[in-house]
mmCIF file of C-alpha atoms and ligand atoms in Angstrom:
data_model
loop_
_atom_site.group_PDB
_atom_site.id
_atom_site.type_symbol
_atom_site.label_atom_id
_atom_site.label_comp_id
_atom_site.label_asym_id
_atom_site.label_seq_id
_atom_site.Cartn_x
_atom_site.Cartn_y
_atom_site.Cartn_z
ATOM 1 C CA UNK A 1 0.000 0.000 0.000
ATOM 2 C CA UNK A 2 1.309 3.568 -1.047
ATOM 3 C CA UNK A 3 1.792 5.808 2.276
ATOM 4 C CA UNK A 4 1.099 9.139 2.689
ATOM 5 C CA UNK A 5 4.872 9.992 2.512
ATOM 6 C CA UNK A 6 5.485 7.835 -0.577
ATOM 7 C CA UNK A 7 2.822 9.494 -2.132
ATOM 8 C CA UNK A 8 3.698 13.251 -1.182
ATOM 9 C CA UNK A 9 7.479 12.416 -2.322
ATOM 10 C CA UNK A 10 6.140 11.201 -5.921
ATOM 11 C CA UNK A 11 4.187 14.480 -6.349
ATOM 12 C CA UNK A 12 7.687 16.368 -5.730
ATOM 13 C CA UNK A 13 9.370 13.895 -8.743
ATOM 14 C CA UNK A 14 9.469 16.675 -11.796
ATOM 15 C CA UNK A 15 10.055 13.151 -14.318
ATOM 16 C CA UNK A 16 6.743 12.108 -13.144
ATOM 17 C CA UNK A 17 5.648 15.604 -13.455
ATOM 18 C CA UNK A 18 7.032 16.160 -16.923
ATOM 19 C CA UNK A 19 5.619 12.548 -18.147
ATOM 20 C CA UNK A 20 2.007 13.266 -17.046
ATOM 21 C CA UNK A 21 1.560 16.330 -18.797
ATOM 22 C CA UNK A 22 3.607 15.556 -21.952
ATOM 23 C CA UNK A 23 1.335 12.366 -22.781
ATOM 24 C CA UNK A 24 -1.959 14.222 -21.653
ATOM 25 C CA UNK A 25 -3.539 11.932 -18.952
ATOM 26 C CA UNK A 26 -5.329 15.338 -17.618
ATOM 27 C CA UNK A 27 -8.992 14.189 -18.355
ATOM 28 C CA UNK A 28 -8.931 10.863 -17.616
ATOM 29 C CA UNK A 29 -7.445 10.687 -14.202
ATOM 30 C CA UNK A 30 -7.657 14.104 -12.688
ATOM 31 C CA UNK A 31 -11.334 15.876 -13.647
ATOM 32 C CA UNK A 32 -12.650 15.111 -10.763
ATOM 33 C CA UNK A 33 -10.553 17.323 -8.393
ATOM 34 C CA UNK A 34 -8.890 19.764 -11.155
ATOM 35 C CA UNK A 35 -11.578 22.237 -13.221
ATOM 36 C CA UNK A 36 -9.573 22.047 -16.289
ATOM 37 C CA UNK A 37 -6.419 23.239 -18.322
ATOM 38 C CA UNK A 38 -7.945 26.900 -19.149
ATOM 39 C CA UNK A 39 -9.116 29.668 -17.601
ATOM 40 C CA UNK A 40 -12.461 29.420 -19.541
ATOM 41 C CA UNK A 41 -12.965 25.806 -17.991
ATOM 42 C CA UNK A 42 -12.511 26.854 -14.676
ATOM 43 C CA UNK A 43 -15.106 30.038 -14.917
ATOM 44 C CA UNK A 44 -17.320 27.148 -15.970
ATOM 45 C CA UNK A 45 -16.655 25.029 -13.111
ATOM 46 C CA UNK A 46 -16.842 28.153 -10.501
ATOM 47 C CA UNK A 47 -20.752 29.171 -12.290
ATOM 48 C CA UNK A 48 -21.025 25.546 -10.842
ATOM 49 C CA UNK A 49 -20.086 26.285 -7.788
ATOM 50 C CA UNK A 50 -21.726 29.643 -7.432
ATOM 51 C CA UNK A 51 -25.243 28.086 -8.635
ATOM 52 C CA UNK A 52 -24.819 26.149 -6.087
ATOM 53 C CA UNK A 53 -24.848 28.979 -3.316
ATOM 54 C CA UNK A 54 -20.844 28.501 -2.766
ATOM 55 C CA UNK A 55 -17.891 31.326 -3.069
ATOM 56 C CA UNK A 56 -14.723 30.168 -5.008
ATOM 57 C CA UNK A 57 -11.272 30.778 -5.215
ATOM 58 C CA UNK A 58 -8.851 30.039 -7.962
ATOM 59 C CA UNK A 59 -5.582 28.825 -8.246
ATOM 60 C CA UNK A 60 -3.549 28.165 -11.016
ATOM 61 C CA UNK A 61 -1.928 25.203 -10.756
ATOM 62 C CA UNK A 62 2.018 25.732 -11.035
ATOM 63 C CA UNK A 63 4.671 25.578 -7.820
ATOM 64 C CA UNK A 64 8.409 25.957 -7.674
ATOM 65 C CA UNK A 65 8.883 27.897 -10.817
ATOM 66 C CA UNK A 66 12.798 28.007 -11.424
ATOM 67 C CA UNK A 67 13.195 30.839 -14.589
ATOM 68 C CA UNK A 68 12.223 34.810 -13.602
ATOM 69 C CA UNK A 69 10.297 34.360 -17.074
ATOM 70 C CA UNK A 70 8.249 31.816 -15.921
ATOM 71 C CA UNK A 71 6.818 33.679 -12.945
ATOM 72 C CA UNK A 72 6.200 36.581 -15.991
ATOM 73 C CA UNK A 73 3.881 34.242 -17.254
ATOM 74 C CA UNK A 74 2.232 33.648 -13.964
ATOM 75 C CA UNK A 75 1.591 36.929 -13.002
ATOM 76 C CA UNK A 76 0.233 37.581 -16.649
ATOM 77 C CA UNK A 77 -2.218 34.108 -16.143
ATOM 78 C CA UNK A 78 -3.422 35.972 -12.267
ATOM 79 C CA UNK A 79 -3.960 39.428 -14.049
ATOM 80 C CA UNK A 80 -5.898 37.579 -16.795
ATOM 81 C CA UNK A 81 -8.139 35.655 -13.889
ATOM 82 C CA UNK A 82 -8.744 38.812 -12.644
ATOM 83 C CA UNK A 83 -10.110 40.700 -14.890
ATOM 84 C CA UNK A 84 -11.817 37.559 -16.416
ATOM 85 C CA UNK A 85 -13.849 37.343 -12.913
ATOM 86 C CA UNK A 86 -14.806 41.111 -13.282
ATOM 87 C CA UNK A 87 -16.169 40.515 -17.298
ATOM 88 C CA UNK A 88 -18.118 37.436 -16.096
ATOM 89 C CA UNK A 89 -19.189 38.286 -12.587
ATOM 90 C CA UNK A 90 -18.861 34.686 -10.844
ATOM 91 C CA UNK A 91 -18.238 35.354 -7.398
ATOM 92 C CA UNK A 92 -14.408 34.686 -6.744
ATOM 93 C CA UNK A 93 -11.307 35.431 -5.158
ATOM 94 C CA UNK A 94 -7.642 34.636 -6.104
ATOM 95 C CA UNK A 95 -5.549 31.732 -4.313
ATOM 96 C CA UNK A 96 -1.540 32.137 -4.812
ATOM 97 C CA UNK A 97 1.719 30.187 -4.007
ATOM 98 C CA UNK A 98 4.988 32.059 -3.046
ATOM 99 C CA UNK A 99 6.929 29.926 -5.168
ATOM 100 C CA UNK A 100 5.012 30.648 -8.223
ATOM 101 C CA UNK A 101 5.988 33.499 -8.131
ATOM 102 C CA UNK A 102 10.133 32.971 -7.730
ATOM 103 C CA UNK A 103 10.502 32.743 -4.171
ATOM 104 C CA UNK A 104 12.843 29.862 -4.706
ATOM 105 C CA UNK A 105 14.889 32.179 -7.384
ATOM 106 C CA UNK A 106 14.954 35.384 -5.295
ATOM 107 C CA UNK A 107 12.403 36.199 -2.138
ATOM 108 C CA UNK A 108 12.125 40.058 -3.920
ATOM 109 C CA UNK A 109 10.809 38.742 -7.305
ATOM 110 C CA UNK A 110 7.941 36.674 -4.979
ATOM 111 C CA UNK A 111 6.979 39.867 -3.128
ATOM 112 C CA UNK A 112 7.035 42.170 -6.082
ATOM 113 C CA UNK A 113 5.260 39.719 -8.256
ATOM 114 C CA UNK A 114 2.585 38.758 -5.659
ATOM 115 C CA UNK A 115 2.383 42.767 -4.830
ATOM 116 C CA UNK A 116 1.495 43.327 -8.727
ATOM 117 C CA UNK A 117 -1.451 40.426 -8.083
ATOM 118 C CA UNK A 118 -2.737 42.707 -5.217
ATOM 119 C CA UNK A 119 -2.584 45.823 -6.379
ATOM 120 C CA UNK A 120 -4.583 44.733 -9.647
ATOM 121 C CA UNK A 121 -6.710 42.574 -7.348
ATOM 122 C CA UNK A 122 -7.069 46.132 -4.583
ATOM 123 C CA UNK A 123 -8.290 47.888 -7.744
ATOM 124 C CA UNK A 124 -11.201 45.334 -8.584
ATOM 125 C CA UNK A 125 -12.135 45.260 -5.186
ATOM 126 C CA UNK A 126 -11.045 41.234 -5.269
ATOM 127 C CA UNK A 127 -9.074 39.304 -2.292
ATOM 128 C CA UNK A 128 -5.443 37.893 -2.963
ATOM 129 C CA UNK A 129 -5.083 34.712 -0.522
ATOM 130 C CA UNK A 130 -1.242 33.616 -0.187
ATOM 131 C CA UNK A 131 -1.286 29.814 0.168
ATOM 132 C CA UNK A 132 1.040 28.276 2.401
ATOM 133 C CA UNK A 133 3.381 25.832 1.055
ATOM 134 C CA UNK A 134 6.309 23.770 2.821
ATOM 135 C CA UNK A 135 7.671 24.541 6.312
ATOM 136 C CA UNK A 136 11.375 25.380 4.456
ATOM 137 C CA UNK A 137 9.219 28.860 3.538
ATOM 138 C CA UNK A 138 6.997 29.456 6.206
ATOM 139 C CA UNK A 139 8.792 32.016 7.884
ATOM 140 C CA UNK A 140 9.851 33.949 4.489
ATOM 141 C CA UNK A 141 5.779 33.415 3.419
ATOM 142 C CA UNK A 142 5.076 35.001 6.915
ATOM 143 C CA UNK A 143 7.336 38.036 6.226
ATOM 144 C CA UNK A 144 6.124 38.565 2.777
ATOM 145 C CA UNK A 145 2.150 38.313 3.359
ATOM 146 C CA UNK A 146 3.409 40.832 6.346
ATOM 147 C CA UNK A 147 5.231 43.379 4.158
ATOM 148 C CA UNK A 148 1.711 42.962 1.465
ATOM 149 C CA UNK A 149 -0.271 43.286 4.435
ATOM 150 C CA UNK A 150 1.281 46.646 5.681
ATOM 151 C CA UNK A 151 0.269 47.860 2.380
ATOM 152 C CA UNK A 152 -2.778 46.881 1.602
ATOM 153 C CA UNK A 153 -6.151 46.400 3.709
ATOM 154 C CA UNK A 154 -7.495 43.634 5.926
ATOM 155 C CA UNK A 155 -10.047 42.606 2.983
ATOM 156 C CA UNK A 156 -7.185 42.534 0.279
ATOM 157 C CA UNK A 157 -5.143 39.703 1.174
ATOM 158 C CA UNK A 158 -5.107 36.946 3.687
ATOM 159 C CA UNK A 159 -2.666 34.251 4.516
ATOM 160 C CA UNK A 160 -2.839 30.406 5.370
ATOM 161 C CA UNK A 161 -1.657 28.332 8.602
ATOM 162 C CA UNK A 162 -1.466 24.453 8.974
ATOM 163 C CA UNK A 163 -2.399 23.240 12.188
ATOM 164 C CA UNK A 164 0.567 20.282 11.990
ATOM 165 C CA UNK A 165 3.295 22.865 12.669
ATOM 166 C CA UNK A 166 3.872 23.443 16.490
ATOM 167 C CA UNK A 167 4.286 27.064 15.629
ATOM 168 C CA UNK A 168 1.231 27.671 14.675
ATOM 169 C CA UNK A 169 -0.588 28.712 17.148
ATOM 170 C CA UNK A 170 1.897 31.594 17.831
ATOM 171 C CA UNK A 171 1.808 32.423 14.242
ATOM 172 C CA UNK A 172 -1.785 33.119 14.407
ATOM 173 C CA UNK A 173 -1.677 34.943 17.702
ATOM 174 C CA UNK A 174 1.040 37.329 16.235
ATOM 175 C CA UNK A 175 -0.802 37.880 12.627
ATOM 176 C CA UNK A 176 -4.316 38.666 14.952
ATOM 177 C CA UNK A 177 -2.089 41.469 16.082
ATOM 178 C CA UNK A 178 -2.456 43.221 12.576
ATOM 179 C CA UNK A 179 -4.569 41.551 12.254
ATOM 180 C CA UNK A 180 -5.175 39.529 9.285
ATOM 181 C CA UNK A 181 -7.192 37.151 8.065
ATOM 182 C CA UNK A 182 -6.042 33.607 8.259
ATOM 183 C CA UNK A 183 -7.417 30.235 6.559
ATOM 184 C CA UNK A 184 -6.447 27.593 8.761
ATOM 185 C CA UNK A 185 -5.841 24.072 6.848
ATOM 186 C CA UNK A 186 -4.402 21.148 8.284
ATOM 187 C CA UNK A 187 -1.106 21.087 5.740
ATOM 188 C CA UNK A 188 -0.596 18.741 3.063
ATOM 189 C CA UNK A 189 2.820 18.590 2.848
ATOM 190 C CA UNK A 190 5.832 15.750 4.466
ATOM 191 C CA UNK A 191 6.607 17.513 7.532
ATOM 192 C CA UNK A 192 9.308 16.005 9.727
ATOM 193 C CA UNK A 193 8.403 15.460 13.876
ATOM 194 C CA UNK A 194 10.958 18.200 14.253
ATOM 195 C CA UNK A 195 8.539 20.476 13.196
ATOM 196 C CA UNK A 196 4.723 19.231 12.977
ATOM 197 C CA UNK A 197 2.548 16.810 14.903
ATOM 198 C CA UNK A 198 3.399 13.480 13.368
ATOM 199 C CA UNK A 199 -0.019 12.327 15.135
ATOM 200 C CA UNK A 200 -2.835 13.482 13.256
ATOM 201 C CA UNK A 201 -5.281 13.423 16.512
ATOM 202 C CA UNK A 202 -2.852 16.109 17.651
ATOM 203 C CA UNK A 203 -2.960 18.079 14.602
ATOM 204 C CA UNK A 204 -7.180 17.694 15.042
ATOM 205 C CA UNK A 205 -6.514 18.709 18.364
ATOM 206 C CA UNK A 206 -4.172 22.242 17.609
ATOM 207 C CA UNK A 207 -6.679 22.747 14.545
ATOM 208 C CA UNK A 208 -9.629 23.263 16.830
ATOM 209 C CA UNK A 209 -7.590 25.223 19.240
ATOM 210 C CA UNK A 210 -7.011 27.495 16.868
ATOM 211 C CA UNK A 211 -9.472 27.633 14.839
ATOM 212 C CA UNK A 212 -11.302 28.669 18.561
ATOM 213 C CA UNK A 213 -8.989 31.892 18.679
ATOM 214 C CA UNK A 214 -9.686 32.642 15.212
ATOM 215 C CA UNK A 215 -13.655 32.698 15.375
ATOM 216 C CA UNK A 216 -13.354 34.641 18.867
ATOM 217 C CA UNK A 217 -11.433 37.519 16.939
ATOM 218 C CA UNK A 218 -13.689 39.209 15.411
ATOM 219 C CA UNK A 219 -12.080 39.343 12.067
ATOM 220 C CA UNK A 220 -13.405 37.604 9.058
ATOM 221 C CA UNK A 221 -11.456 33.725 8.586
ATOM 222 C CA UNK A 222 -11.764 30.760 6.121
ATOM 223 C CA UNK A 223 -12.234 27.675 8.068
ATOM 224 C CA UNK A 224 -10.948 25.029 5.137
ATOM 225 C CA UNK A 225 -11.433 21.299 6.130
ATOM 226 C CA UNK A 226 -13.348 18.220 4.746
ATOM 227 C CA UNK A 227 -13.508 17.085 7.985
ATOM 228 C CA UNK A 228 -16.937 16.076 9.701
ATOM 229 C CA UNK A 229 -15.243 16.451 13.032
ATOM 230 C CA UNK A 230 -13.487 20.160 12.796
ATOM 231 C CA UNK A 231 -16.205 21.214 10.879
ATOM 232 C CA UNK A 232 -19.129 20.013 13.961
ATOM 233 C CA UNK A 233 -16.091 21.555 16.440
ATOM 234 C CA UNK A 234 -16.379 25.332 14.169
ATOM 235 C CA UNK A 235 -20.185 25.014 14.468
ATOM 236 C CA UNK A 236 -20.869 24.164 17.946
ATOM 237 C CA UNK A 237 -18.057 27.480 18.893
ATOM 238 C CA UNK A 238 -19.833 29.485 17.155
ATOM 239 C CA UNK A 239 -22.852 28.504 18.135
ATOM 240 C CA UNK A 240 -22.091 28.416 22.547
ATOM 241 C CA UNK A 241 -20.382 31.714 21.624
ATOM 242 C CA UNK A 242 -22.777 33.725 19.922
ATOM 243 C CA UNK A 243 -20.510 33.784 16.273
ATOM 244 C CA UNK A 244 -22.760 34.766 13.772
ATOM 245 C CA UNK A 245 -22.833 32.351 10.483
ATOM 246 C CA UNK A 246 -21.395 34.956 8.396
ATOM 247 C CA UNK A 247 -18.844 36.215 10.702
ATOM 248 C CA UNK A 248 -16.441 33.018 9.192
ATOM 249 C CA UNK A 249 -16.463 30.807 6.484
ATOM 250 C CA UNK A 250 -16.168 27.625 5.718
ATOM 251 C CA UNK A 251 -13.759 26.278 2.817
ATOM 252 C CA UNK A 252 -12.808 23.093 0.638
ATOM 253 C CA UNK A 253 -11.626 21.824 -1.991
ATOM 254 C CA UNK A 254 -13.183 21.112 -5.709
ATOM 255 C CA UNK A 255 -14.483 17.569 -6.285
ATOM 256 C CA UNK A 256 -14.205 16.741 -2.575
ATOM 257 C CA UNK A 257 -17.146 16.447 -0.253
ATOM 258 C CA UNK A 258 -19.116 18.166 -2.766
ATOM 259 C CA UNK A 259 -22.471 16.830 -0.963
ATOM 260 C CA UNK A 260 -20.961 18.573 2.693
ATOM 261 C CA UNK A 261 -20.305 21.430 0.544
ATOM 262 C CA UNK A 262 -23.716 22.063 -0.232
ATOM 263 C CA UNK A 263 -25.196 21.104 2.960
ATOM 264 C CA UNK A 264 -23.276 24.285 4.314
ATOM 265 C CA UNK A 265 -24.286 26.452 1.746
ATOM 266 C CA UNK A 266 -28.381 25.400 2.187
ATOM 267 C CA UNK A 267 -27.565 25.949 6.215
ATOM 268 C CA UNK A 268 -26.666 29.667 5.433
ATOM 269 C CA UNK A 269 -23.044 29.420 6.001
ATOM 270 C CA UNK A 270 -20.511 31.168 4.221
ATOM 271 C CA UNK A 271 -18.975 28.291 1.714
ATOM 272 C CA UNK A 272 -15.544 28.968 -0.321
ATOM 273 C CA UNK A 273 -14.497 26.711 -3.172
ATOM 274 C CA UNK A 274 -10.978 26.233 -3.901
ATOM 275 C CA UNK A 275 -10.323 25.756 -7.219
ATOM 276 C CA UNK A 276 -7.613 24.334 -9.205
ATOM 277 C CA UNK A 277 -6.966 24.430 -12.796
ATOM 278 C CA UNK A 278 -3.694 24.313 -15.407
ATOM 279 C CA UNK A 279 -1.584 22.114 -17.118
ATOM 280 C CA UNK A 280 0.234 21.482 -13.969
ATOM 281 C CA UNK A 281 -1.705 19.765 -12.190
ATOM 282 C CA UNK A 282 0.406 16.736 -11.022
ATOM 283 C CA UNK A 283 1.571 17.900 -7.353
ATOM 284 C CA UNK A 284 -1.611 18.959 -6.590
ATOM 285 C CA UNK A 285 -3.075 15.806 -7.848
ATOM 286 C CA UNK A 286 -0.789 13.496 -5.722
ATOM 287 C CA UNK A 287 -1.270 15.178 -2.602
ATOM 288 C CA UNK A 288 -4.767 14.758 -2.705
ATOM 289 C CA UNK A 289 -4.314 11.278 -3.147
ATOM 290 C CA UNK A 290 -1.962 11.072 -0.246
ATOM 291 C CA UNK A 291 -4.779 12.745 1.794
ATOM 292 C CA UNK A 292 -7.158 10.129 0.685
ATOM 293 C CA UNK A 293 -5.314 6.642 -0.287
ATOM 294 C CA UNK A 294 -8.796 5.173 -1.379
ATOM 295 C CA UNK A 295 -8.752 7.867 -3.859
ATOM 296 C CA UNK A 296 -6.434 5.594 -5.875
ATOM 297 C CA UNK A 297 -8.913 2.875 -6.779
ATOM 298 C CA UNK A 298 -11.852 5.519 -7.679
ATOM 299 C CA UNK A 299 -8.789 6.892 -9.987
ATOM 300 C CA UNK A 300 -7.744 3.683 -11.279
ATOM 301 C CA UNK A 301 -12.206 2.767 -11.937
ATOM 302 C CA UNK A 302 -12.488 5.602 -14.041
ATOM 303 C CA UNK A 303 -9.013 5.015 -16.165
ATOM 304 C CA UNK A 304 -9.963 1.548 -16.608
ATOM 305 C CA UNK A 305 -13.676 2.626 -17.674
ATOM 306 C CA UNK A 306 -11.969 4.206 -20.562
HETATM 307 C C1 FAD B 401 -9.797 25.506 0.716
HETATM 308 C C2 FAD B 401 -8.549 24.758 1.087
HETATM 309 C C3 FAD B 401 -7.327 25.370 0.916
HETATM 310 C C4 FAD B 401 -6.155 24.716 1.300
HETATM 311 N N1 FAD B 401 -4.964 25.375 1.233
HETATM 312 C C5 FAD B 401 -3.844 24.765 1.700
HETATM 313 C C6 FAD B 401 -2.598 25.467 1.800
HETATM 314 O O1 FAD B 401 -2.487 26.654 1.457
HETATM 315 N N2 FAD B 401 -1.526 24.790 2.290
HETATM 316 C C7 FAD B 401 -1.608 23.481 2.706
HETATM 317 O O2 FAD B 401 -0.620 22.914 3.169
HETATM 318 N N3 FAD B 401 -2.770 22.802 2.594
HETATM 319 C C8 FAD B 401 -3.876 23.404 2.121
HETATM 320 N N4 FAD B 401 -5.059 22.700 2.076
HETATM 321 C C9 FAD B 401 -5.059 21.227 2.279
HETATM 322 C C10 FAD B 401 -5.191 20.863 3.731
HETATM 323 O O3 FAD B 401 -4.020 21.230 4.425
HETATM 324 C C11 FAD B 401 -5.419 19.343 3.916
HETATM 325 O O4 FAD B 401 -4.352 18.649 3.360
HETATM 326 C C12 FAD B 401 -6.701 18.841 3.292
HETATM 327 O O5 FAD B 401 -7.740 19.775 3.403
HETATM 328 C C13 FAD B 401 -7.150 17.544 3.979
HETATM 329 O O6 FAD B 401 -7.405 17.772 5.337
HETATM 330 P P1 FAD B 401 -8.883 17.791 5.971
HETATM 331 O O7 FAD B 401 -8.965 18.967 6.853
HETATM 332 O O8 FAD B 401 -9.874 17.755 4.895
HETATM 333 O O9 FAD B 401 -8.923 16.551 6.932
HETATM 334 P P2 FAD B 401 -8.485 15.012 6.809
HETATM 335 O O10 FAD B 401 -8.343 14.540 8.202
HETATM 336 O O11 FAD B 401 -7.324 14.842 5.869
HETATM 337 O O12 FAD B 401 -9.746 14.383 6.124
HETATM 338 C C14 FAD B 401 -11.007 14.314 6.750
HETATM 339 C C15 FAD B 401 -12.015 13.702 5.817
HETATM 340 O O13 FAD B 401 -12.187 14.564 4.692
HETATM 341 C C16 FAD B 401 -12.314 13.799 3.499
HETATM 342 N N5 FAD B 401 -11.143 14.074 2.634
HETATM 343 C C17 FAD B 401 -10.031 14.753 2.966
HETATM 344 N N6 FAD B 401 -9.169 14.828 1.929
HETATM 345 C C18 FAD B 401 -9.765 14.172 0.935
HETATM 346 C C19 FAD B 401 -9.379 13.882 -0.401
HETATM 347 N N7 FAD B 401 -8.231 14.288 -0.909
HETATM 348 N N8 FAD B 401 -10.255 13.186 -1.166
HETATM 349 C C20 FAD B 401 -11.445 12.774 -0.677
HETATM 350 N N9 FAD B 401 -11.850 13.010 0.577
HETATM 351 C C21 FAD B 401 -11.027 13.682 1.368
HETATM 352 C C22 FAD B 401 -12.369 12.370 3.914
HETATM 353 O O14 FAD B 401 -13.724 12.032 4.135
HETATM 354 C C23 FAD B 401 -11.601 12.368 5.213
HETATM 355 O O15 FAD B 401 -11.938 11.309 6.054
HETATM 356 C C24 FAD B 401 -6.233 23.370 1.772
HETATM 357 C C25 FAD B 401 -7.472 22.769 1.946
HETATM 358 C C26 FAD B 401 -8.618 23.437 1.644
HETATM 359 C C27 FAD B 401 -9.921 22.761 1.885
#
């Protein structure tokens, strides 16, 4: 049986990468959690998700780009979703990584890149949300969201914490001090015990602790989990402590828990999409299966089914 680990460490293997995308297995094995290749296939997945009384975010799928040029191209693909979601009205915000935009090449190209995605995004009256990626850049995610954040409002861009990293919790106390608004995910990357829970009732446990501070701070947070049990945790808080349902939302990903996703929505809580589309799609594919093993064999079903 593949493991989690083995799993997250094929999604990093760029051969893997390369071969999936050259040979154009996209439909067949990924359309249930990816909206597409284009940007005009993911507008049609988020009017989807918007008939459906949900939010949505987008992301365009590409991580760890290595040539200045190639982060161009990514800001030019964000300022195109942009003023796409103006032209066709579907309500959406903008999800980005750090490393899409050259962190790994030079920490200044990520900011100023990320800063051109805000200021276009400030302009619309949109939301930039900086995704949070491996715990090698937490810190230098940290100090860029807080450099973007000292320019531009509370409702312009947000940030994202993972409740399997120990340092979490002061994290979020120190961004509450701007404050900010957070989404709190569990984390989907390989983290060693050095640095996150390696027990995931622990991580359950440090998720509802802070996802506790974050409802009781009055500022506006994205509660993303699949999970039954965080998700009865969020409601029953806000519930004992007087949280309205639109004081926080609630987020996940496309394709998964689809019928929880409604349920939300039809109980009048705020409900935020996330999602994915782009030619690469392959990390993001892999580390949903890690999250989800037994997505393998509904995979494998619908490659065999032809
Ligand atoms: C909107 C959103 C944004 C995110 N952004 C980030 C980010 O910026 N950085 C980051 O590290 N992680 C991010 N994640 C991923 C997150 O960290 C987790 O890896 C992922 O959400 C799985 O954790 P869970 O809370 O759903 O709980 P789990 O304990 O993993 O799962 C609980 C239940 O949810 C269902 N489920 C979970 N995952 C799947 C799946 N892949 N397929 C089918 N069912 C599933 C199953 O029923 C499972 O039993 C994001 C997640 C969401 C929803």
């Amino acid at each position: 049986m593949l493991t989690r680990s083995a799993l997250i460490y094929l999604s990093q293997q760029e051969g893997l990468k390369n071969f999936a995308a050259r040979f154009g297995l996209f439909k067949k094995l990924t359309t249930r959690f990816i909206a597409g290749e284009t940007i005009d296939e993911a507008i049609a997945a988020i009017r989807d998700v918007n008939a459906k009384g949900c939010t949505a975010s987008f992301d365009h799928l590409n991580e760890g780009v290595q040539s200045v040029q190639g982060t161009e191209a990514e800001v030019r693909e964000y300022l195109d979703v942009l003023s796409k979601i103006d032209e066709t009205g579907i309500d959406s915000n903008v999800s980005i990584k750090l490393t899409q935009f050259g962190l790994e090449i030079d920490p200044e190209l990520a900011y100023r890149n990320a800063r051109r995605i805000a200021e276009d995004a400030v302009r619309r009256r949109n939301f930039v949300r900086v995704d949070m990626e491996g715990s090698n850049v937490t810190q230098v995610t940290i100090d860029i969201f807080k450099k973007l954040r000292s320019e531009f409002g509370l409702n312009d861009v947000g940030i994202v914490l993972q409740s399997y990293l120990y340092r979490t919790m002061d994290d979020a106390k120190d961004l509450l001090k701007t404050p900010a608004r957070i989404r709190l995910c569990k984390g989907a990357y390989d983290e060693p015990a050095s640095v996150a829970y390696p027990d995931k009732k622990d991580v359950d446990e440090n998720y509802v602790r802070v996802m506790q501070l974050l409802l009781s701070s009055g500022t506006y947070h994205g509660i993303a989990t699949h999970d039954p049990k965080m998700i009865d945790a969020t409601v029953d808080f806000a519930q004992r402590e007087g949280i309205a349902k639109d004081a926080f939302e609630f987020q996940m990903l496309y394709g998964i828990r689809r019928d929880l996703q409604e349920q939300l929505a039809r109980d009048g809580f705020g409900m935020r999409v996330y999602v994915p589309y782009g030619k690469h799609w392959y990390p993001y594919f892999m580390r949903r299966l890690a999250e989800r093993p037994a997505n393998i064999w509904f995979v494998m079903k619908n490659f065999l089914k032809g």
